[in-house]
mmCIF file of C-alpha atoms in Angstrom:
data_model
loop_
_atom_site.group_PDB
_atom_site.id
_atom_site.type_symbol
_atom_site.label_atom_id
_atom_site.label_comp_id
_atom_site.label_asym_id
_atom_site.label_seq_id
_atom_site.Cartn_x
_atom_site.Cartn_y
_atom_site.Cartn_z
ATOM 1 C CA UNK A 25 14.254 -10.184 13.851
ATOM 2 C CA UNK A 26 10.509 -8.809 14.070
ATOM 3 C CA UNK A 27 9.971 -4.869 14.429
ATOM 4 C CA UNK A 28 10.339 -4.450 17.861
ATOM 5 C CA UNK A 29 13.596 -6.483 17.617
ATOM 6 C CA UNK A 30 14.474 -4.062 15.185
ATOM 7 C CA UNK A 31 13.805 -0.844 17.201
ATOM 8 C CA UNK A 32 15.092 -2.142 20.315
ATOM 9 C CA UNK A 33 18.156 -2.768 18.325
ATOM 10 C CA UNK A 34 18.942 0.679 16.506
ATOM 11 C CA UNK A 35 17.802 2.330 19.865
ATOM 12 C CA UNK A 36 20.823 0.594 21.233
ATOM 13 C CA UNK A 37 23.252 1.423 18.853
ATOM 14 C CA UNK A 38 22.218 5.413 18.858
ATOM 15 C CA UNK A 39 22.421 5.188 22.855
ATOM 16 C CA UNK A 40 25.772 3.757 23.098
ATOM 17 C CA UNK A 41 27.173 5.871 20.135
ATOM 18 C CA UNK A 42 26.051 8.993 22.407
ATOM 19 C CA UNK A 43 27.834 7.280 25.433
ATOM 20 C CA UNK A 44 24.163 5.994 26.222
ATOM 21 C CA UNK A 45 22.889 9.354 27.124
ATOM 22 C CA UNK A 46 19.322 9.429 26.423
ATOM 23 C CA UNK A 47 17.610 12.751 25.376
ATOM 24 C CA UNK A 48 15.056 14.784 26.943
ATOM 25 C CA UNK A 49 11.219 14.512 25.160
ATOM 26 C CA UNK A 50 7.859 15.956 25.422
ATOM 27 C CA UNK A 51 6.434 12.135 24.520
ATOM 28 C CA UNK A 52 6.765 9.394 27.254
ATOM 29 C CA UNK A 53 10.103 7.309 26.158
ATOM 30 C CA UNK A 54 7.889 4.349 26.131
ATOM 31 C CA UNK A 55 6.586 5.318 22.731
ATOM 32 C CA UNK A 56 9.592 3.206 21.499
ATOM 33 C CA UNK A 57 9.195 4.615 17.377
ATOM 34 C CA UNK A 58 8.903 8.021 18.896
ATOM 35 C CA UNK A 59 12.146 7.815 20.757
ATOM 36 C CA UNK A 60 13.783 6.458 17.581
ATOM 37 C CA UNK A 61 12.508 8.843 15.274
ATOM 38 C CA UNK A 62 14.312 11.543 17.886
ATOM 39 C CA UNK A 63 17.561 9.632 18.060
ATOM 40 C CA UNK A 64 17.459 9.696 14.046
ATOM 41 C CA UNK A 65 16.539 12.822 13.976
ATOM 42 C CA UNK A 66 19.546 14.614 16.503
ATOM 43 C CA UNK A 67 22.269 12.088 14.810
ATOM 44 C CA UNK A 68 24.843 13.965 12.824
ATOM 45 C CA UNK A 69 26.027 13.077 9.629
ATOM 46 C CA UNK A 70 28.895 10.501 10.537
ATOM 47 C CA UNK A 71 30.287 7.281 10.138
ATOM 48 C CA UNK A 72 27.285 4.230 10.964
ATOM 49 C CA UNK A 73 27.649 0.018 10.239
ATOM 50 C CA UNK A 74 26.036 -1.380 7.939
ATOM 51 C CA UNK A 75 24.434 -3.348 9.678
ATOM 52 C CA UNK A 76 22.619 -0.612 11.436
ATOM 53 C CA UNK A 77 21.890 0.240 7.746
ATOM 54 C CA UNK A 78 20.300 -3.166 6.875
ATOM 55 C CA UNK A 79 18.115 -3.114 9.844
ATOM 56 C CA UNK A 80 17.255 0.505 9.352
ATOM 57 C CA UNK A 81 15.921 -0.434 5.924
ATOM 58 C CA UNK A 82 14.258 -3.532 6.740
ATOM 59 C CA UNK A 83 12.548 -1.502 9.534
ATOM 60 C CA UNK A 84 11.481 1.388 7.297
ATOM 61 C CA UNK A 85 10.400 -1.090 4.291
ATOM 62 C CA UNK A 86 7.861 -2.507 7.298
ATOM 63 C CA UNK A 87 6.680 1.421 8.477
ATOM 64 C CA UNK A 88 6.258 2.413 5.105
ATOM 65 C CA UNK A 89 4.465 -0.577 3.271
ATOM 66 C CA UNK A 90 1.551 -0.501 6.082
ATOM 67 C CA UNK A 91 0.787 3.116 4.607
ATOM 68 C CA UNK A 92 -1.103 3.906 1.474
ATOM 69 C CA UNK A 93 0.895 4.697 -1.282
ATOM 70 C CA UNK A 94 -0.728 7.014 -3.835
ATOM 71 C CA UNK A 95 -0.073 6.666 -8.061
ATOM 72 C CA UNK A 96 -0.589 9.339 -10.431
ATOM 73 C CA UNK A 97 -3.277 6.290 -11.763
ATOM 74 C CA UNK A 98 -5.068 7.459 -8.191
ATOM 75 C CA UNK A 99 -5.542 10.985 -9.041
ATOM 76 C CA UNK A 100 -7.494 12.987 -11.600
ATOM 77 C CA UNK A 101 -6.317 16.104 -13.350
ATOM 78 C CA UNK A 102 -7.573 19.597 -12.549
ATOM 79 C CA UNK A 103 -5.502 21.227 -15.760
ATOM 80 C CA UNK A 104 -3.627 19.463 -18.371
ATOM 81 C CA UNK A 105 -0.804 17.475 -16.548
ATOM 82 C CA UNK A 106 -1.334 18.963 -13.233
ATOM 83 C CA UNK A 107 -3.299 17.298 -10.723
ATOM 84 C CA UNK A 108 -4.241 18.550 -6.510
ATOM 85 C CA UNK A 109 -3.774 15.777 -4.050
ATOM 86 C CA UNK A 110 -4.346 16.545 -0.033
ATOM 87 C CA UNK A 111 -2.430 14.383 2.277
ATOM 88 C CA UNK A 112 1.325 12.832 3.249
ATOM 89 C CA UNK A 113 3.448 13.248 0.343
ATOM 90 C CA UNK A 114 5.822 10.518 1.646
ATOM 91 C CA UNK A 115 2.707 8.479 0.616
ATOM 92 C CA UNK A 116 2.881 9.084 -3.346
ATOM 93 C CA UNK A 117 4.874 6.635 -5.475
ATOM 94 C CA UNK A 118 6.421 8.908 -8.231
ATOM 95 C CA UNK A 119 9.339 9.721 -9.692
ATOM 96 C CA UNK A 120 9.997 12.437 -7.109
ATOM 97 C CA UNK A 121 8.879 13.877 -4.352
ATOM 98 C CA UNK A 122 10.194 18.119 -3.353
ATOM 99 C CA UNK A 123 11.347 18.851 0.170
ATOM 100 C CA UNK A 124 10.891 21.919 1.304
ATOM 101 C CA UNK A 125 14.574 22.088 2.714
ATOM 102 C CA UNK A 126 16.810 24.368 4.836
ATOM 103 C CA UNK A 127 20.042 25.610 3.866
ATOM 104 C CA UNK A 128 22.162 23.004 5.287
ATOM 105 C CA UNK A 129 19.890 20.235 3.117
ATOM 106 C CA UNK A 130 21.004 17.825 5.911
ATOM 107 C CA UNK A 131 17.506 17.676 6.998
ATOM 108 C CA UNK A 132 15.592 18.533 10.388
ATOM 109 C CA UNK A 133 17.326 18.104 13.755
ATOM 110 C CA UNK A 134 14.692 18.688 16.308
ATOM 111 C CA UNK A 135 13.227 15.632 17.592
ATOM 112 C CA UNK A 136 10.197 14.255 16.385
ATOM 113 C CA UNK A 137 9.296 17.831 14.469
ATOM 114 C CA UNK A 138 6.722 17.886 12.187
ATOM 115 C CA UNK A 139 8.116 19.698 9.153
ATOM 116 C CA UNK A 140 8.079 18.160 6.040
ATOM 117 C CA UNK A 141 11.820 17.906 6.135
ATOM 118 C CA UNK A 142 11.513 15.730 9.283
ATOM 119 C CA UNK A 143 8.977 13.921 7.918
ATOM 120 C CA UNK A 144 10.842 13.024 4.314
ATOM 121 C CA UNK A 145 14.324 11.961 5.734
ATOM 122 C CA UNK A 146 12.863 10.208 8.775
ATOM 123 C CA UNK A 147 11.059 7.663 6.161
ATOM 124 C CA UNK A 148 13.765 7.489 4.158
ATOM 125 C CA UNK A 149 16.245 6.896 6.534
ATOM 126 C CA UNK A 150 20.084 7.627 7.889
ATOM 127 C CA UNK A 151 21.746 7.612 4.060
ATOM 128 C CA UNK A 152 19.644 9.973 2.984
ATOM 129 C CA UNK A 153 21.498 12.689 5.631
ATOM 130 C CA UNK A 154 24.712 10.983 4.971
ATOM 131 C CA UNK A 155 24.100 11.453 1.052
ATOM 132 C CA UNK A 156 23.075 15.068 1.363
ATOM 133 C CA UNK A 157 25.914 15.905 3.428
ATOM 134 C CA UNK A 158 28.369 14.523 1.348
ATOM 135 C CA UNK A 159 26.992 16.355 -1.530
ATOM 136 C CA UNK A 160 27.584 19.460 0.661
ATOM 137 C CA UNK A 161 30.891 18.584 1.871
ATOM 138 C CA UNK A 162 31.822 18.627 -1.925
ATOM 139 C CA UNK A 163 29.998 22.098 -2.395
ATOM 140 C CA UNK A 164 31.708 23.827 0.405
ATOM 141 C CA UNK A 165 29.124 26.070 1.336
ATOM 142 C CA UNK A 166 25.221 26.120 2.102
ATOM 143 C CA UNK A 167 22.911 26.034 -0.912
ATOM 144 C CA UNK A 168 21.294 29.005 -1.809
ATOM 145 C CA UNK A 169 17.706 30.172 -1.736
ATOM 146 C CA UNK A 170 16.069 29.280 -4.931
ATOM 147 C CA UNK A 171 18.243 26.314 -5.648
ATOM 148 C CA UNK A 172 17.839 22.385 -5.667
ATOM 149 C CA UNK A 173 19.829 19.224 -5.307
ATOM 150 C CA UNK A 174 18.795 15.362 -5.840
ATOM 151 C CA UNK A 175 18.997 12.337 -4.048
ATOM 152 C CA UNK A 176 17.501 8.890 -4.390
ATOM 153 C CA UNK A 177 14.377 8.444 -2.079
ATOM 154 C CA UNK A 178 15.862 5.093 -0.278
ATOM 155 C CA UNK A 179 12.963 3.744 1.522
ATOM 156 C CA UNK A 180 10.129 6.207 0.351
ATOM 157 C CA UNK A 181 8.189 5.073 -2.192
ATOM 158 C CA UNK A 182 9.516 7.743 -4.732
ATOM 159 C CA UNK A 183 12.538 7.218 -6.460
ATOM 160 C CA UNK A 184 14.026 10.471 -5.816
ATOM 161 C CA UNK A 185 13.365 13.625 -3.424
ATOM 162 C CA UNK A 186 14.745 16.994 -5.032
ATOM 163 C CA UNK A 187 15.512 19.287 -1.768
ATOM 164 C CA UNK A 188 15.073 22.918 -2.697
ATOM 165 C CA UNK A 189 15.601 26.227 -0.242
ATOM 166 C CA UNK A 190 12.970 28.305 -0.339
ATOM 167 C CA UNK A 191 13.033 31.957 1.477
ATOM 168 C CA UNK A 192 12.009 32.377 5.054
ATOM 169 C CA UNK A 193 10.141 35.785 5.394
ATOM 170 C CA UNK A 194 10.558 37.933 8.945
ATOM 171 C CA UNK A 195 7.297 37.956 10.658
ATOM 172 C CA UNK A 196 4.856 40.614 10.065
ATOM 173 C CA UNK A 197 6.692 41.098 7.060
ATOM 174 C CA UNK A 198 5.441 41.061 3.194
ATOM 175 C CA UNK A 199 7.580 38.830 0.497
ATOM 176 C CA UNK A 200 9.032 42.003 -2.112
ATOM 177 C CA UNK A 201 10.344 41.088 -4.797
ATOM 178 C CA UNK A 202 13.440 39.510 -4.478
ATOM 179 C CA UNK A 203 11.461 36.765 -2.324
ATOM 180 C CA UNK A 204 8.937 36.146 -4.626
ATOM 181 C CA UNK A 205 11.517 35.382 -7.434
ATOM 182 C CA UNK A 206 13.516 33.305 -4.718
ATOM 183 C CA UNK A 207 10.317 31.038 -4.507
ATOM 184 C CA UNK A 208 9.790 31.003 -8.255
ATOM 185 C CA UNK A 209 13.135 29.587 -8.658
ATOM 186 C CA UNK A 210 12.182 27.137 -6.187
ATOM 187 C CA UNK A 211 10.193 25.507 -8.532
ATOM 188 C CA UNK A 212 12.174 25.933 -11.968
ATOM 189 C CA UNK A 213 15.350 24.881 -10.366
ATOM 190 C CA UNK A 214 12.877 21.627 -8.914
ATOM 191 C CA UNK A 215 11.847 20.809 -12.394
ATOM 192 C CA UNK A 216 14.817 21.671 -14.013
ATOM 193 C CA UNK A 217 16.632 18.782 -11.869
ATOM 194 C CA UNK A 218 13.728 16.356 -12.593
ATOM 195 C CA UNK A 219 14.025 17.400 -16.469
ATOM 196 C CA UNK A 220 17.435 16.406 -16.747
ATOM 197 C CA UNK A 221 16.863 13.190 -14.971
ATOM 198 C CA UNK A 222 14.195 12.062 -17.377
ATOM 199 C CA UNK A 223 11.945 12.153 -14.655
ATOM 200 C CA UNK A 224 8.160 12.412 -16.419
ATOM 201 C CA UNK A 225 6.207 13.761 -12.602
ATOM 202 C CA UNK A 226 7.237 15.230 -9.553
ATOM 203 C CA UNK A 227 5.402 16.449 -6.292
ATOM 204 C CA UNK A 228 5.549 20.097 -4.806
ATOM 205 C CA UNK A 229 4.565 20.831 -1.242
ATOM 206 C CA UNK A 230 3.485 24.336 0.017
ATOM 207 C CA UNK A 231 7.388 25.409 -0.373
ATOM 208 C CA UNK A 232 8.153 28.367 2.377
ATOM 209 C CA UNK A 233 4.469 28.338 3.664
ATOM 210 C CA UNK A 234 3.837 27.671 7.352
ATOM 211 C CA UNK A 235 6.840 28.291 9.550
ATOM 212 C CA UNK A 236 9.054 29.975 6.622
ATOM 213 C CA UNK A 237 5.906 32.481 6.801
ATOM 214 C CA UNK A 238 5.128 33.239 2.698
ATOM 215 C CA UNK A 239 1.881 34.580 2.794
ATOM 216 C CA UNK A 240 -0.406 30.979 1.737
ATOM 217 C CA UNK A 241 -2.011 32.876 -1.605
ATOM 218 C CA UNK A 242 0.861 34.264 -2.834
ATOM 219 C CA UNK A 243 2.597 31.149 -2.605
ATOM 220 C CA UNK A 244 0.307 29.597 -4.052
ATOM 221 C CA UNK A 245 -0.109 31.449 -7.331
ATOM 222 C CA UNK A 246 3.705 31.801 -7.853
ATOM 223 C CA UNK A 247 3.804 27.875 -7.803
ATOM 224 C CA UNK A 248 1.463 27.930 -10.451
ATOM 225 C CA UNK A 249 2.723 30.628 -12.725
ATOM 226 C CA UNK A 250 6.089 28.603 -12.360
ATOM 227 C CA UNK A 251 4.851 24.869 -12.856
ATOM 228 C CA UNK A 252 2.425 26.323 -15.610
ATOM 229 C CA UNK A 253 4.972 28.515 -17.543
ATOM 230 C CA UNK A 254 7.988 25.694 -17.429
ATOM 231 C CA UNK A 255 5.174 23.125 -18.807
ATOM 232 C CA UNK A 256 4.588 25.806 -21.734
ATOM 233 C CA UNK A 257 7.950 25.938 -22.370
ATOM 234 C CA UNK A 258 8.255 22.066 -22.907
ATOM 235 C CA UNK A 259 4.933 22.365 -25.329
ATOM 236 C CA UNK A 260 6.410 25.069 -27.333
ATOM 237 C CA UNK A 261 9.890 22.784 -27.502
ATOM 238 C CA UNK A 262 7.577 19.595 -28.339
ATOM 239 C CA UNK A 263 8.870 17.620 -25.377
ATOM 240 C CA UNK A 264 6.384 15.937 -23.109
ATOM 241 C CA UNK A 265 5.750 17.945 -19.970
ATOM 242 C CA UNK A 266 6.220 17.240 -16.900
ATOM 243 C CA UNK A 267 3.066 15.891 -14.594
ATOM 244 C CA UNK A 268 2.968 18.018 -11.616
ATOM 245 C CA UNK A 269 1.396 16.968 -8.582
ATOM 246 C CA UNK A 270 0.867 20.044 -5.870
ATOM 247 C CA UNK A 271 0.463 18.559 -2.946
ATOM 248 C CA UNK A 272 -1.329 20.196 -0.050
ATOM 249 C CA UNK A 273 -1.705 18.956 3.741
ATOM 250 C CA UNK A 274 -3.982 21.677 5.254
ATOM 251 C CA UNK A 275 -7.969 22.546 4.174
ATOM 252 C CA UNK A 276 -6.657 26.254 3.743
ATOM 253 C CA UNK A 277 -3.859 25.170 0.986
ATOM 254 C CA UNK A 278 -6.176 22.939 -0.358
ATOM 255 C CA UNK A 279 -9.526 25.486 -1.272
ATOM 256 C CA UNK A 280 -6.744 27.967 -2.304
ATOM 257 C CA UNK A 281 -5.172 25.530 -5.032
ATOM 258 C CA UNK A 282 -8.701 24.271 -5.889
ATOM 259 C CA UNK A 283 -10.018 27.688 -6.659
ATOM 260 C CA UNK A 284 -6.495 28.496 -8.696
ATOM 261 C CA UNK A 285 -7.093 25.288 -10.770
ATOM 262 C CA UNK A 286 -10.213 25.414 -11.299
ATOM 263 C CA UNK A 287 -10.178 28.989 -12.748
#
């Protein structure tokens, strides 16, 4: 079964388990991975075959070998174990790659969005969804702002993504305090998780930038004060810390973490 076999195949499967109802898009449904990516993307966390599975993996093994994939070897440090990289962090091959989650952690259901959240379970693939929401099933309630769960990366390159809730900020609004400490947890509660995995380096995005609305600079420097201080704290316990990768996607994150580092 070659690729298009594969699509035409899972596009199938989503189609008749909607009662092959199709869904409205702003991209032509000829774009065949588009229109796949959507059906992914609006499927709820239920019962699939396997063999849906197995050609969902095959497929994504394909997608996601014919990108780059990025090392820590393929990056230089700014500071002592923490290094800048600008670009698709479903590209790096580390331990684990952050998701900049929402509440639910079940990942994004509008079609073809381009959050990070969309991005990070579309390349994974359908267990990652059905692993979160287990996980959440067991819980019994949303997770909380600040906090952090794991799950294997399936068919990214990292081993494991840590999904993390970071607080949305009203527009026109300024983070007080009780944001800016929600954010900071963001990150400790990230690295805490990848600590007691014996996980040696992890990834950060821009958590709660961009459509969560935390003011870009701010953001910024409270990742650092958090990555830097829970580093510290490994130094002064003699463990090996962590290597942090803070990954950016836009020129405006990236000057404003250059300019942090660097100072």
């Amino acid at each position: 079964m070659d690729q298009q076999d594969r699509i035409n195949y899972m596009i199938n499967y989503l189609e008749k388990e909607r009662g092959n109802e199709t869904i409205d898009l702003t991209r032509p449904q000829d774009q065949a991975k588009e229109y796949l990516r959507a059906l992914i993307n609006i499927r709820p966390p239920q019962e699939i075959s396997e063999e849906f599975l197995a050609i969902e993996d095959s497929f994504l093994a394909e997608e996601n070998q014919s990108r780059d994939r990025i090392t820590l070897a393929d990056l230089t440090p700014i500071r002592a174990n923490q290094y800048l990289w600008q670009g698709d962090i479903t590209q790096l091959q580390l331990d684990a790659i952050v998701n900049a989650a929402n509440s639910q952690l079940l990942g994004c259901f509008v079609p073809n969005h381009s959050c990070i959240d969309n991005i990070i379970h579309t390349r994974a693939g359908v267990k990652m969804r059905l692993y979160m929401n287990d996980l959440m099933v067991k819980q019994g309630h949303d997770e909380g702002v600040g906090l952090a769960k794991i799950s294997p990366g399936y068919q990214l390159p990292a081993k494991y993504v840590i999904h993390t809730v970071g607080p949305a900020i009203p527009p026109g609004q300024a983070p007080g305090t009780q944001a800016q400490e929600a954010l900071r947890s963001s990150y400790i509660s990230s690295l805490k998780l990848a600590q007691e995995h014996g996980l040696t380096n992890i990834a950060f995005p821009c958590i709660s930038t961009g459509v969560f609305n935390f003011p870009q600079e701010l953001a910024a420097l409270i990742a650092m004060a958090a990555v830097t201080d829970f580093q510290g704290v490994q130094r002064t316990l003699g463990q090996t810390p962590i290597q942090v990768v803070l990954n950016v996607f836009t020129d405006r994150d990236f000057m404003i973490y250059r300019d942090i580092l660097s100072s």
